[in-house]
XYZ file of C-alpha atoms in Angstrom:
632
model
C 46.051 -4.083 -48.055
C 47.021 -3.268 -44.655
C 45.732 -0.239 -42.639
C 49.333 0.700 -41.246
C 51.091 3.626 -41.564
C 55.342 3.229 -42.069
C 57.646 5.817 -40.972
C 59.502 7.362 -43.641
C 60.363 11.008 -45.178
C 57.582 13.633 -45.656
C 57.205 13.987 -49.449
C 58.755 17.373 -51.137
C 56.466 19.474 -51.504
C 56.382 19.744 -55.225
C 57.261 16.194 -56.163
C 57.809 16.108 -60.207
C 60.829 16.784 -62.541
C 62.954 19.897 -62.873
C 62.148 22.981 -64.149
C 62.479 22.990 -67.936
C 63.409 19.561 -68.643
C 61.177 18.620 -72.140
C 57.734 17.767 -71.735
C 58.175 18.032 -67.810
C 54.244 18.428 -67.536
C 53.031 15.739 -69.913
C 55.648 13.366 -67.866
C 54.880 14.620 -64.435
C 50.791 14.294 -65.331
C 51.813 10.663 -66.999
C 53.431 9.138 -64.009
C 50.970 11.047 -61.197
C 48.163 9.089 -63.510
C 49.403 5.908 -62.182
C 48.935 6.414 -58.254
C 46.549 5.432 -55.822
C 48.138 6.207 -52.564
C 46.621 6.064 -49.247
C 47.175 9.271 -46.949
C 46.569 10.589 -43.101
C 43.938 13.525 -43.074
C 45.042 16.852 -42.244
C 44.184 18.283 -39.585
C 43.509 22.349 -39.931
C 41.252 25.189 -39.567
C 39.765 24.318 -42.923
C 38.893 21.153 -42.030
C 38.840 19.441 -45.299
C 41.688 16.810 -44.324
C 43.297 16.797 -47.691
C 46.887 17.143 -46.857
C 48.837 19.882 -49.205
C 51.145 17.166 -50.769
C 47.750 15.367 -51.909
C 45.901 18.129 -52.891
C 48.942 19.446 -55.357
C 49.454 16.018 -56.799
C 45.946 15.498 -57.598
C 46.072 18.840 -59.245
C 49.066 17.224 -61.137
C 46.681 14.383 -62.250
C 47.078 12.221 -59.434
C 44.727 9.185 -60.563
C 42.668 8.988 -56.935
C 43.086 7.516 -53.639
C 42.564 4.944 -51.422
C 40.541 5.070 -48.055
C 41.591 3.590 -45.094
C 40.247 3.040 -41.601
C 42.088 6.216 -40.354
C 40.086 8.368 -43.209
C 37.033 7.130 -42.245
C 35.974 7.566 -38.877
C 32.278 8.330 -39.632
C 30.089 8.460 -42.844
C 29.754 12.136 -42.424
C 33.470 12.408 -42.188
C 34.238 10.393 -45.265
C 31.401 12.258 -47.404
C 33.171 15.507 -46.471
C 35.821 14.440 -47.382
C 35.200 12.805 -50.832
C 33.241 15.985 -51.394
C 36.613 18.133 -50.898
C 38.972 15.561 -52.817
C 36.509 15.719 -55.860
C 36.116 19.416 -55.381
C 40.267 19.769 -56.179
C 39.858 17.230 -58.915
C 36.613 15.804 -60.380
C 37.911 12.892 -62.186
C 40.330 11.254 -58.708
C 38.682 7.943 -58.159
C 38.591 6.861 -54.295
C 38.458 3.817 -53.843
C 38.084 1.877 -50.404
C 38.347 -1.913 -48.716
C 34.900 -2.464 -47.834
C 34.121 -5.938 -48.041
C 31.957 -6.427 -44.870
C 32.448 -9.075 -42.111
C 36.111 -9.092 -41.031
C 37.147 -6.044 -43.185
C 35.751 -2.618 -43.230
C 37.036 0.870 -43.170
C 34.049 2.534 -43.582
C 33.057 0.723 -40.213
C 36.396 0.268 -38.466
C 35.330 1.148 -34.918
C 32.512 -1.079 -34.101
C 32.449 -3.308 -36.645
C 30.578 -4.302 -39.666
C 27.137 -3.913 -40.523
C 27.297 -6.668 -43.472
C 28.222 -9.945 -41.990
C 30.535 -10.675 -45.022
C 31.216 -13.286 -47.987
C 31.615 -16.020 -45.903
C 28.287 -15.515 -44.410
C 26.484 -14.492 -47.620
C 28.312 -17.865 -49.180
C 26.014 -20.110 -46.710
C 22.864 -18.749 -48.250
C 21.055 -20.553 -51.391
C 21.377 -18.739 -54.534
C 22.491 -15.201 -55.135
C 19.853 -13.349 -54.128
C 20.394 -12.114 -50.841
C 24.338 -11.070 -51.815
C 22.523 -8.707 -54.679
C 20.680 -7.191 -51.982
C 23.838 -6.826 -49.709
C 25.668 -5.176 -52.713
C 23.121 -2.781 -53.456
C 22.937 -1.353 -50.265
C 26.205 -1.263 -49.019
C 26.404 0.120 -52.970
C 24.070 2.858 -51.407
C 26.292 3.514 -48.272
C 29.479 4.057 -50.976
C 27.853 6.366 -53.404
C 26.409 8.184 -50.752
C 30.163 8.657 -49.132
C 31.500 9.448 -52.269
C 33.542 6.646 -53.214
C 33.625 5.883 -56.809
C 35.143 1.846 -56.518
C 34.816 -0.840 -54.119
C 37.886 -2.963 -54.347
C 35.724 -5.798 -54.007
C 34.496 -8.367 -54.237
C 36.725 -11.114 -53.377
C 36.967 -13.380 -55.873
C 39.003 -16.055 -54.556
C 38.514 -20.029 -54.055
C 39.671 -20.871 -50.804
C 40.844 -24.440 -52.040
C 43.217 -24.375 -48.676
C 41.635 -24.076 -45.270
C 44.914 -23.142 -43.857
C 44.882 -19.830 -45.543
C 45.861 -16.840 -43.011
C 44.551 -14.332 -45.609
C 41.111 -15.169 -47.258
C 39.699 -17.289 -45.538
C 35.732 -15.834 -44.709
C 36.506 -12.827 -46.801
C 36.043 -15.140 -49.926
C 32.256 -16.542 -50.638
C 33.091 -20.512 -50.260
C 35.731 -23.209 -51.570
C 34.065 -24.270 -54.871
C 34.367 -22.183 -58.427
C 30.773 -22.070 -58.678
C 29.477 -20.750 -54.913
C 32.133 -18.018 -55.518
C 31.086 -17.001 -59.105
C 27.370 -17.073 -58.053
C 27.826 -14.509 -55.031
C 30.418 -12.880 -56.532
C 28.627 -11.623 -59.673
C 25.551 -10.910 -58.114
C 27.100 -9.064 -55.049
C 28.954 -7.013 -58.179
C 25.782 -6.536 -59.249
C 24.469 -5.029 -56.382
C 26.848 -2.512 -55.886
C 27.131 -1.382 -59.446
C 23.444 -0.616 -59.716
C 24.085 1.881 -56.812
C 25.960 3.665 -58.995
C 29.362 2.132 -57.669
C 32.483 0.789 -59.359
C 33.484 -2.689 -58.684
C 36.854 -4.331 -58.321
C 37.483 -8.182 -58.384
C 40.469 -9.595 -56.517
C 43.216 -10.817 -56.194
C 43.705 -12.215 -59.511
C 44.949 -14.878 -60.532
C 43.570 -16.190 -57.180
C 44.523 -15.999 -53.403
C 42.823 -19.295 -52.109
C 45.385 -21.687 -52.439
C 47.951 -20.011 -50.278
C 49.409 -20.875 -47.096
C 51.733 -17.516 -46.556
C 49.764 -13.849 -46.337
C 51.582 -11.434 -48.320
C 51.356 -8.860 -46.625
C 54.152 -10.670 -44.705
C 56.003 -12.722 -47.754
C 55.453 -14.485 -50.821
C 52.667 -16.851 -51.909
C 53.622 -19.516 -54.471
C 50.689 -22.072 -55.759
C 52.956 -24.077 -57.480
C 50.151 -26.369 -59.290
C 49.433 -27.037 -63.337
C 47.894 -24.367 -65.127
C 45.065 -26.383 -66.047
C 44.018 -26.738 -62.361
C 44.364 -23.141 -61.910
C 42.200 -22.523 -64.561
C 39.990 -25.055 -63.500
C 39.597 -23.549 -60.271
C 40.800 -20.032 -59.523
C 40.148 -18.492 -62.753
C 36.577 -19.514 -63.010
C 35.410 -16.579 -60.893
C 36.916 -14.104 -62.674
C 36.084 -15.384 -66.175
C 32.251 -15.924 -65.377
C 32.386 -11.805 -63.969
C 34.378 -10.719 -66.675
C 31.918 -12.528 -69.181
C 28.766 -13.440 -67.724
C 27.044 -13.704 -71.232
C 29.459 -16.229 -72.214
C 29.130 -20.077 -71.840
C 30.623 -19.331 -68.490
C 27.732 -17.215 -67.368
C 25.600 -18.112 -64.488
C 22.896 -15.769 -66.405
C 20.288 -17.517 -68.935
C 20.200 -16.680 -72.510
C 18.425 -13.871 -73.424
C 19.067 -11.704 -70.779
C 18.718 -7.873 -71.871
C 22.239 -6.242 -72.590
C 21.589 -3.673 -69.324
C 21.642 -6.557 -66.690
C 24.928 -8.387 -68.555
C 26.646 -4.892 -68.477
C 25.683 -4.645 -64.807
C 27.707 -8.052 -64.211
C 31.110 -7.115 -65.312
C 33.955 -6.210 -63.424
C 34.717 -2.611 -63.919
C 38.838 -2.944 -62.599
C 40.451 -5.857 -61.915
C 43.727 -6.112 -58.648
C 46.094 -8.565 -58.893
C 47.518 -10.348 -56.339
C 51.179 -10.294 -54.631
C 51.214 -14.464 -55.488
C 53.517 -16.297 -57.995
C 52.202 -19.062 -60.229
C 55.376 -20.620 -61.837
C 53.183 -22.102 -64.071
C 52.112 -18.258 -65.614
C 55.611 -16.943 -64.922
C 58.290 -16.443 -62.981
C 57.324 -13.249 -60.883
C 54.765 -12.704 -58.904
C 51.240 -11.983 -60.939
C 51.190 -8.360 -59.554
C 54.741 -7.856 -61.304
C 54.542 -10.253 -64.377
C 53.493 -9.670 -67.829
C 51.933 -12.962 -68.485
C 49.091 -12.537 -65.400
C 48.480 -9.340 -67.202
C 48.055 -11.092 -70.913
C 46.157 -13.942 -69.165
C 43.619 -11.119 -67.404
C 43.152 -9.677 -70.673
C 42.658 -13.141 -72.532
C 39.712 -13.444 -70.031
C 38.030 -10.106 -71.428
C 39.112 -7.634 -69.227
C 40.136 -4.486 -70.547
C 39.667 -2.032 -67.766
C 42.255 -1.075 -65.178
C 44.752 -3.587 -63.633
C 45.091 -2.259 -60.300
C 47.903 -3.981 -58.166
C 47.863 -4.280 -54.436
C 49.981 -2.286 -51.962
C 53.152 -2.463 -53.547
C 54.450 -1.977 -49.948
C 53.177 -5.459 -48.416
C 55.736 -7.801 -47.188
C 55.304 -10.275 -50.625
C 57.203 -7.987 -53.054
C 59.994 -6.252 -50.289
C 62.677 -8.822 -50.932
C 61.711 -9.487 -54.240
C 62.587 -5.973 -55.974
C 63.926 -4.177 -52.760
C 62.442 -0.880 -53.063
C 59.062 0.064 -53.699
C 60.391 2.362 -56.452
C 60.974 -0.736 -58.312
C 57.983 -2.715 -57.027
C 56.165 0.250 -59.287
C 58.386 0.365 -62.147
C 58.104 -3.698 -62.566
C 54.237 -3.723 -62.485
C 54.395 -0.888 -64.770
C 56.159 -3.199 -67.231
C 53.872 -5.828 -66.316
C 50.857 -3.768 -67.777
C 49.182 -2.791 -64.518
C 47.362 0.452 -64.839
C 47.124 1.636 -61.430
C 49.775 1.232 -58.645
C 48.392 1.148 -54.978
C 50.170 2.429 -51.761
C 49.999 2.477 -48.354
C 49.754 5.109 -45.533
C 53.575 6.694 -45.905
C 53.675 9.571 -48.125
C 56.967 8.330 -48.475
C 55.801 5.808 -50.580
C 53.918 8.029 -53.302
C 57.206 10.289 -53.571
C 59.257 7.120 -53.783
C 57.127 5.402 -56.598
C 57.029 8.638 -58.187
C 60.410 8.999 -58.257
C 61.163 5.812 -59.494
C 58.678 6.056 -62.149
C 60.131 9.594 -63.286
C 63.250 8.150 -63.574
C 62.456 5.092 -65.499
C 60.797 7.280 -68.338
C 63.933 9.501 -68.323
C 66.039 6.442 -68.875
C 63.522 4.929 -71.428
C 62.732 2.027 -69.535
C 59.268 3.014 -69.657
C 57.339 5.270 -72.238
C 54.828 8.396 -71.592
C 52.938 7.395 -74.070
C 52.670 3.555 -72.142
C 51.383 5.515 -68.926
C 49.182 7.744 -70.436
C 47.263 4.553 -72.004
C 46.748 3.606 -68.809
C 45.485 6.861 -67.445
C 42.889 6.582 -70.692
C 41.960 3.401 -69.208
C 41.244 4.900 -65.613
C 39.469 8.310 -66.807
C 37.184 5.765 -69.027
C 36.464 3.865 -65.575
C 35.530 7.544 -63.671
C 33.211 8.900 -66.474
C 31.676 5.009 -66.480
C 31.145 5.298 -62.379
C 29.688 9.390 -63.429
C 27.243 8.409 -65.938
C 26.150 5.349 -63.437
C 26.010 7.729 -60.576
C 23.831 10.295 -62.185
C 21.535 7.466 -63.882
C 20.039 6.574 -60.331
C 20.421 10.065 -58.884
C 22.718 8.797 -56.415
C 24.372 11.755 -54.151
C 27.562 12.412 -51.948
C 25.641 13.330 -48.767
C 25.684 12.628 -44.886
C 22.233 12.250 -44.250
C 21.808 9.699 -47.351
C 24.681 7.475 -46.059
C 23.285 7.372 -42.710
C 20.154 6.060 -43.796
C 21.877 3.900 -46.003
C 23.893 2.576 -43.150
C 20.667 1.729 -41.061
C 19.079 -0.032 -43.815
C 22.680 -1.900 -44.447
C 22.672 -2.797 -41.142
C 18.882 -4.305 -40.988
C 19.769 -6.081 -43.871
C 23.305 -7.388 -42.180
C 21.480 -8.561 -38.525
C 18.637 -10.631 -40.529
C 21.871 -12.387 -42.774
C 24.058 -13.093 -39.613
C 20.580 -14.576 -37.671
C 20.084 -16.559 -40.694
C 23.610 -18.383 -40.928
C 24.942 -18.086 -37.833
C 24.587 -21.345 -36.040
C 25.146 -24.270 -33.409
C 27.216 -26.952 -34.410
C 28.021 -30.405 -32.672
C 27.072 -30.796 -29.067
C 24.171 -29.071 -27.659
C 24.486 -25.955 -26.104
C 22.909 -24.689 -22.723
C 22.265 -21.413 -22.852
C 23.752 -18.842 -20.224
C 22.008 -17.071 -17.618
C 21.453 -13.882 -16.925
C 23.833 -13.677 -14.248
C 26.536 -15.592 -15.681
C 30.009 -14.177 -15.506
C 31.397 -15.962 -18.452
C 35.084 -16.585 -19.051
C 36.536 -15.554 -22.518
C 39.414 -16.916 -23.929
C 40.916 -15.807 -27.602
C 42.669 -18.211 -28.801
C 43.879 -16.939 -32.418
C 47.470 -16.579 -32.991
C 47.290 -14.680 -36.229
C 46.657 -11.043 -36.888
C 44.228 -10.092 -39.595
C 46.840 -8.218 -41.849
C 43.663 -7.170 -43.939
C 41.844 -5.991 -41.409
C 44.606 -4.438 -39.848
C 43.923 -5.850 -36.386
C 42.731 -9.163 -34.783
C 39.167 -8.178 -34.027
C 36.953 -8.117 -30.855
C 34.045 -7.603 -31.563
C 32.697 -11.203 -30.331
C 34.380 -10.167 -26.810
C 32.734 -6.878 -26.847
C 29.438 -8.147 -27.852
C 29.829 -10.865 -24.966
C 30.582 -8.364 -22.515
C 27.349 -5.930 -23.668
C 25.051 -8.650 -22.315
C 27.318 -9.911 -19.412
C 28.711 -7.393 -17.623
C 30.861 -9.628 -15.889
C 32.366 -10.925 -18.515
C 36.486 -12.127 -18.166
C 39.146 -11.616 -21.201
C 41.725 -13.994 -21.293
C 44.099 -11.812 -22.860
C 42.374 -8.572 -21.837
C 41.602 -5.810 -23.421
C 44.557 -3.998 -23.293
C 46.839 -6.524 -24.694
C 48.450 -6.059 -28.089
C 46.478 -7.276 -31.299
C 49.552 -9.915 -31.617
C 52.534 -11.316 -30.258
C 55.388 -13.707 -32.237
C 54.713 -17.155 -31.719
C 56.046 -17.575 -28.778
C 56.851 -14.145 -27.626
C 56.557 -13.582 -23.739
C 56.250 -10.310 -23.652
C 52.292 -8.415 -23.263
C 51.544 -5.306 -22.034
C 49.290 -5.907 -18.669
C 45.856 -5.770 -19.078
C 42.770 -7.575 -17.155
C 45.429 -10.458 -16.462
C 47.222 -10.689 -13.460
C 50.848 -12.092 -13.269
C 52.139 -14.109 -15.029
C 48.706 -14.296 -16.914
C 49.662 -11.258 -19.182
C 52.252 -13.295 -20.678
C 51.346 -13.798 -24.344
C 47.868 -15.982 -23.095
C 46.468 -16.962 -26.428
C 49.556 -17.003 -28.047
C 51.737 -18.011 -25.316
C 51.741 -21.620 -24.347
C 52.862 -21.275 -21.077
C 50.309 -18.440 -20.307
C 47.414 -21.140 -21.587
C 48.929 -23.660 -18.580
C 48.496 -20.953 -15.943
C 44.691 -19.950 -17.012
C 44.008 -23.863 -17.362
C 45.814 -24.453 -13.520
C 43.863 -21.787 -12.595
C 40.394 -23.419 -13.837
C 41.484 -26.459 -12.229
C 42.423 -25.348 -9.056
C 38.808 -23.446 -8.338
C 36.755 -26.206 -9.159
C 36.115 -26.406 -12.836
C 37.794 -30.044 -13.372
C 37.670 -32.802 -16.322
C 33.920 -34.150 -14.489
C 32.394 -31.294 -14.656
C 29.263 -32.146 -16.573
C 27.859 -29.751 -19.535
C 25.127 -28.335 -17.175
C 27.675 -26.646 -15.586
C 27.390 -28.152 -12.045
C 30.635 -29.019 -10.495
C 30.874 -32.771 -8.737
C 33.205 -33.531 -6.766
C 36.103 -30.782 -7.429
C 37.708 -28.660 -4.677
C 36.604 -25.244 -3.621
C 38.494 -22.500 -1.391
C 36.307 -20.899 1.368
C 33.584 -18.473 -0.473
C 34.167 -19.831 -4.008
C 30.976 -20.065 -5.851
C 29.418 -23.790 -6.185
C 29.002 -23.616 -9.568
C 31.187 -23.556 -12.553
C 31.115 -19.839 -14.964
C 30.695 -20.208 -18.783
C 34.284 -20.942 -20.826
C 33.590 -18.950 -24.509
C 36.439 -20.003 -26.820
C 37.611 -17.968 -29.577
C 38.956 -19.674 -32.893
C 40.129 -19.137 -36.143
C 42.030 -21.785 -37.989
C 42.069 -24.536 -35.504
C 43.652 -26.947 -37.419
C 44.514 -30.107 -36.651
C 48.772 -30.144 -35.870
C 48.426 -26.450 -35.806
C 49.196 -24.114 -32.609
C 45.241 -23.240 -32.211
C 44.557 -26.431 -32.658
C 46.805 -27.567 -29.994
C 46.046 -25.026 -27.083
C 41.900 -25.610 -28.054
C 42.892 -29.358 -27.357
C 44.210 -28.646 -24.071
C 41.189 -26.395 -23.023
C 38.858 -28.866 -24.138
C 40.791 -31.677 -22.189
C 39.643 -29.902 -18.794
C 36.633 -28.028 -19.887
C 34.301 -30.331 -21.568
C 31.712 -27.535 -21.441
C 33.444 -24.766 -22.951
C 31.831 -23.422 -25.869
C 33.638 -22.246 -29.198
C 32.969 -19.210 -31.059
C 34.205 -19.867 -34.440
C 35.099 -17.027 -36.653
C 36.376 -19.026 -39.301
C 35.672 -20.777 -42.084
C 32.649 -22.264 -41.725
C 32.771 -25.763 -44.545
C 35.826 -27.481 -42.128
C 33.581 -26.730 -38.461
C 33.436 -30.650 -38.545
C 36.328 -31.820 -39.174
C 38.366 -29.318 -37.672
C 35.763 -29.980 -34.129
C 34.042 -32.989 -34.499
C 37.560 -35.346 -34.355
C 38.030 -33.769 -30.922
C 37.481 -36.341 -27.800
C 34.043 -37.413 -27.503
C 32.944 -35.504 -30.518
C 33.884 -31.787 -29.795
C 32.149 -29.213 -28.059
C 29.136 -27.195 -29.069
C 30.224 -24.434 -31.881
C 28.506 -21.550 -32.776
C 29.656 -21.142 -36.184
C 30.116 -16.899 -37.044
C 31.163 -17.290 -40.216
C 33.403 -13.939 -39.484
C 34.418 -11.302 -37.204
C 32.162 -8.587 -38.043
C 29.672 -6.700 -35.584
C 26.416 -8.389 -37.348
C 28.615 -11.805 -37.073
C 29.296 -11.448 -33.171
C 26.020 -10.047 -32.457
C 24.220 -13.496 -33.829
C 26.807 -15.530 -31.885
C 25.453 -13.898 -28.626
C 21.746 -15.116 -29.348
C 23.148 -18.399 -29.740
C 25.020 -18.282 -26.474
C 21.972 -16.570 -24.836
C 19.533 -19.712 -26.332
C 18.022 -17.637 -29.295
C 18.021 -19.568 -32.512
C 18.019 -17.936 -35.633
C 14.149 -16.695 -36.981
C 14.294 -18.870 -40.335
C 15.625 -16.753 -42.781
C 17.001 -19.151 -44.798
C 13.833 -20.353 -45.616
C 12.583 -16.725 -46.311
C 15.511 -16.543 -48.542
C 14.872 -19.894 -50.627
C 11.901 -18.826 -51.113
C 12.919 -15.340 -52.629
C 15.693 -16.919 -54.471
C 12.809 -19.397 -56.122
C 10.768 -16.217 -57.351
C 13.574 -14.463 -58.941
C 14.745 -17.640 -60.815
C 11.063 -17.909 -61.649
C 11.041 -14.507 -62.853
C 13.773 -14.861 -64.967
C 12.837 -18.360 -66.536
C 9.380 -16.274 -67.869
C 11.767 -13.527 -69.103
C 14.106 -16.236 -70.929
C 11.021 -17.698 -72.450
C 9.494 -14.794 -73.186
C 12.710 -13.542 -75.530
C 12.471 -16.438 -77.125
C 9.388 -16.265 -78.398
């Protein structure tokens, strides 16, 4: 889902059917049931920031909401408001994004706490992501959300992906269904709702679709295979799927399960022709699996589904046939009056049936009182105080994860000085549609511990430019640097003319002494630090291309990977002479970038990993004396 607002019409202010037409409330309370919009706060003298078209639709049984970045400036600002949202209508489920690493609402500003799946992916065993749940768990409850739309349950079978990518916790079935159930896990015992996604699977793709369409056109049997694993194993983890030994105590299985399920904007021709978010037979296959709480779609306004049914009226109507339960929207009001609308309309017509939507509603009130009762049973409450100290302790926990995984890769690395002045150069051409931005926090960490620090783009310059696009709006860069640098490739042969002219040539050796090359009058005799950012360098791609041509006159830049972290070798090591030293973030997020600093400063990580086998060993210990003592 993408944190972007869309122009469009404010919604009427008392959205629903006419005055006297037969059952007009029972219809209006059906179709409201359906909804999870997003929504700007209002801004007032009573300070709640429910806007008045929200606050009378959730009167009307608006199912709940979804939180995004603008909502959430603050923990004490998202408690408040959860606190006034439930105050107009107990039983509206919010629901938020907050995966960790590259996307967070709850943490927009500065950055995650929780280095992410990716990160928690590296780690033997599942331990350490049932910790991460639990507390970010903690820092939900304690804001008043009732479901994480998490975790990702995706195989990222496709490094090429320009969606999942570190969001999902690795590229095999079983890493993801490990992490995944336990991070589940986590978050449910903090009295939390949990949300796996995006069904049928979102690994395999090569298109986001938040922009267009995904197809995986592959057998079923391989999807199953691969993609469907996850989702089985959460849905069931007593089953012969389970990653959870026999005899474990009904409590801990229930604690496993996926309470909702979202499916994804992707189409399978091999489980139908439409998209799985709009097609009946994703639905029947989801249910096959065990599910049978809510099917919650994604943002019915992203890019995937626009062509395909033209309106987002329709988009809603379709995955109302499909069997989906609960219909997410973006930003727009627009949108919410639109679906609702549409959806009014198509139970008019008899295209769709009240009775149909208020099954689904049963399904989503069972989900609340399940995420009430779980709430109460470990006393958790909506409070600021509570979900700042939940925060500190999430982000203790996220600093010792990054500082366990985050490492160097290939050549050796020498460690900058104090005084360096380092030169930073981004070189991802893809926005973060998820994330709703293309991230700095690695720059911004760089320049908190050298001052000095230069941005190649700045910081001023747009998130992202078209491939290709000249123009930029001027930032750090002088002319014609601003032009598109990073995603321009003439702007890349300026900045590289410009390391060549000052003295920073193809013999400059990796201590960073400069032999030989020419220097104006006053230039400084020694070469500053090159910090390259990546994402998907891969090999034919236009990354992959402009790191090539860095690397051809730099041979002592460094790389700051935010990518996946399985490919760092072939994706670097095939470069000339073996590829540069890469500190490997495994992500975006604050707690990510912070650990890629200690690297460049010379810090290595304070063997966590070997804290964490070790914990992992005594829980699987603990739960082999368990198994044999139910079997006696």
């Amino acid at each position: 889902m993408t944190d972007a607002p869309k122009e469009g019409p404010e919604p009427r202010p008392q959205a629903g059917p006419e005055a006297g037409r037969p059952e007009a409330g029972r219809t209006e309370r059906a179709v409201n049931g359906m909804l999870l919009p997003g929504f700007e706060n209002a801004v007032g003298p009573d300070g709640d920031g429910v806007p008045a078209w929200l606050a009378a639709a959730a009167r009307a049984g608006l199912a709940g909401v979804v939180y995004f970045a603008r909502n959430t400036p603050d923990v004490a600002t998202t408690a408040a408001l959860s606190a006034a949202l439930h105050a107009i209508s107990p039983d509206l489920l919010i629901a938020v994004d907050e995966e960790g690493g590259d996307v967070s609402r709850l943490e927009a500003t500065h950055g995650s706490s929780l280095p992410g799946a990716a990160a928690l992916g590296v780690l033997p065993g599942g331990a350490i992501s049932l910790d991460a749940g639990r507390v970010l768990g903690r820092v939900l409850a304690a804001t008043g959300i009732d479901l994480l739309l998490g975790p990702v349950l995706d195989v990222v079978s496709e490094p090429d992906n320009p969606v999942i990518g570190v969001r999902a916790f690795g590229t095999t079935p079983d890493d993801v269904a490990r992490h995944g159930i336990a991070f589940a896990r986590g978050v449910r015992s903090a009295g939390v709702g949990v949300c796996g996604k995006h069904f049928p699977g979102h690994g395999a793709t090569t298109v986001d679709s938040h922009v267009g369409l995904p197809v995986v056109d592959e057998p079923l049997d391989v999807v199953r295979a691969r993609d469907l694993v996850p989702f089985a194993r959460a849905l069931c983890p007593e089953g012969r799927l389970g990653a959870e030994p026999p005899g474990l105590d009904a409590s801990r299985r229930d604690q496993s399960r996926l309470d909702a399920v979202m499916t994804a904007h992707v189409l399978f021709p091999a489980v139908g022709p439409a998209p799985a978010s709009i097609e009946p037979a994703a639905t029947r296959l989801l249910r096959e699996l065990g599910h049978d709480g809510p099917v919650i779609t994604d943002a019915l306004d992203m890019g995937a589904l626009r062509e395909l049914t033209g309106t987002v009226g329709e988009a809603a109507v379709r995955a109302v046939e499909a069997g989906a339960d609960l219909l997410c929207l973006g930003l727009d009001p627009a949108l919410y009056t639109e679906s609702y609308d549409a959806l009014i309309e198509a139970v008019a017509s008899g295209r769709v049936s009240v009775e149909r939507l208020e099954a689904s509603g049963a399904r989503t009130r069972a989900l609340v009182a399940a995420v009430h009762d779980r709430r109460a049973a470990v006393g958790a409450v909506t409070d600021a105080d509570a979900a700042r100290r939940a925060l500190a302790d999430l982000a203790q926990l996220g600093a010792g994860i990054a500082d366990a995984v985050v490492r160097v890769r290939g050549a050796r690395l020498v460690p900058f000085g104090r005084d360096a002045r380092p030169d930073v150069v981004d070189l991802r051409v893809r926005l973060d549609h998820a994330a709703g931005r293309k991230a700095r926090h690695v720059q911004t960490a760089i320049a908190d511990v050298w001052p000095g620090v230069r941005e190649w783009p700045g910081p001023e310059a747009p998130d992202a430019l078209p491939e290709g696009s000249p123009e930029a709006r001027p930032g750090t860069l002088p002319e014609p640097l601003s032009k598109g640098l990073g995603l321009d490739d003439d702007g890349l042969g300026v900045l590289i003319a410009r390391f060549t002219r000052y003295g920073v040539s193809a013999d400059l050796d990796r201590t960073g002494t400069e032999r030989g090359a020419e220097f104006p009058e006053g230039a400084p005799r020694r070469a500053e630090p090159l910090v390259v950012i990546t994402r998907e360098p891969v090999p034919g791609s236009a990354e992959r291309g402009r790191l090539e041509r860095l690397w051809a006159v730099r041979p002592d830049l460094v790389v700051v990977h935010t990518g996946l972290p399985g490919p760092v070798g072939d994706w670097f090591g095939t470069l000339s002479g073996g590829g540069p030293a890469v500190v490997v973030a495994c992500g975006t997020g604050r707690a990510n970038a912070a650990a890629a600093v200690e690297r460049l400063r010379g810090v290595g990580p304070r063997n966590e990993i070997e804290q964490h086998e070790q914990y992992e060993h005594e829980v699987q210990e603990h739960r082999a004396s368990r198994t044999k003592g139910a079997r006696r």
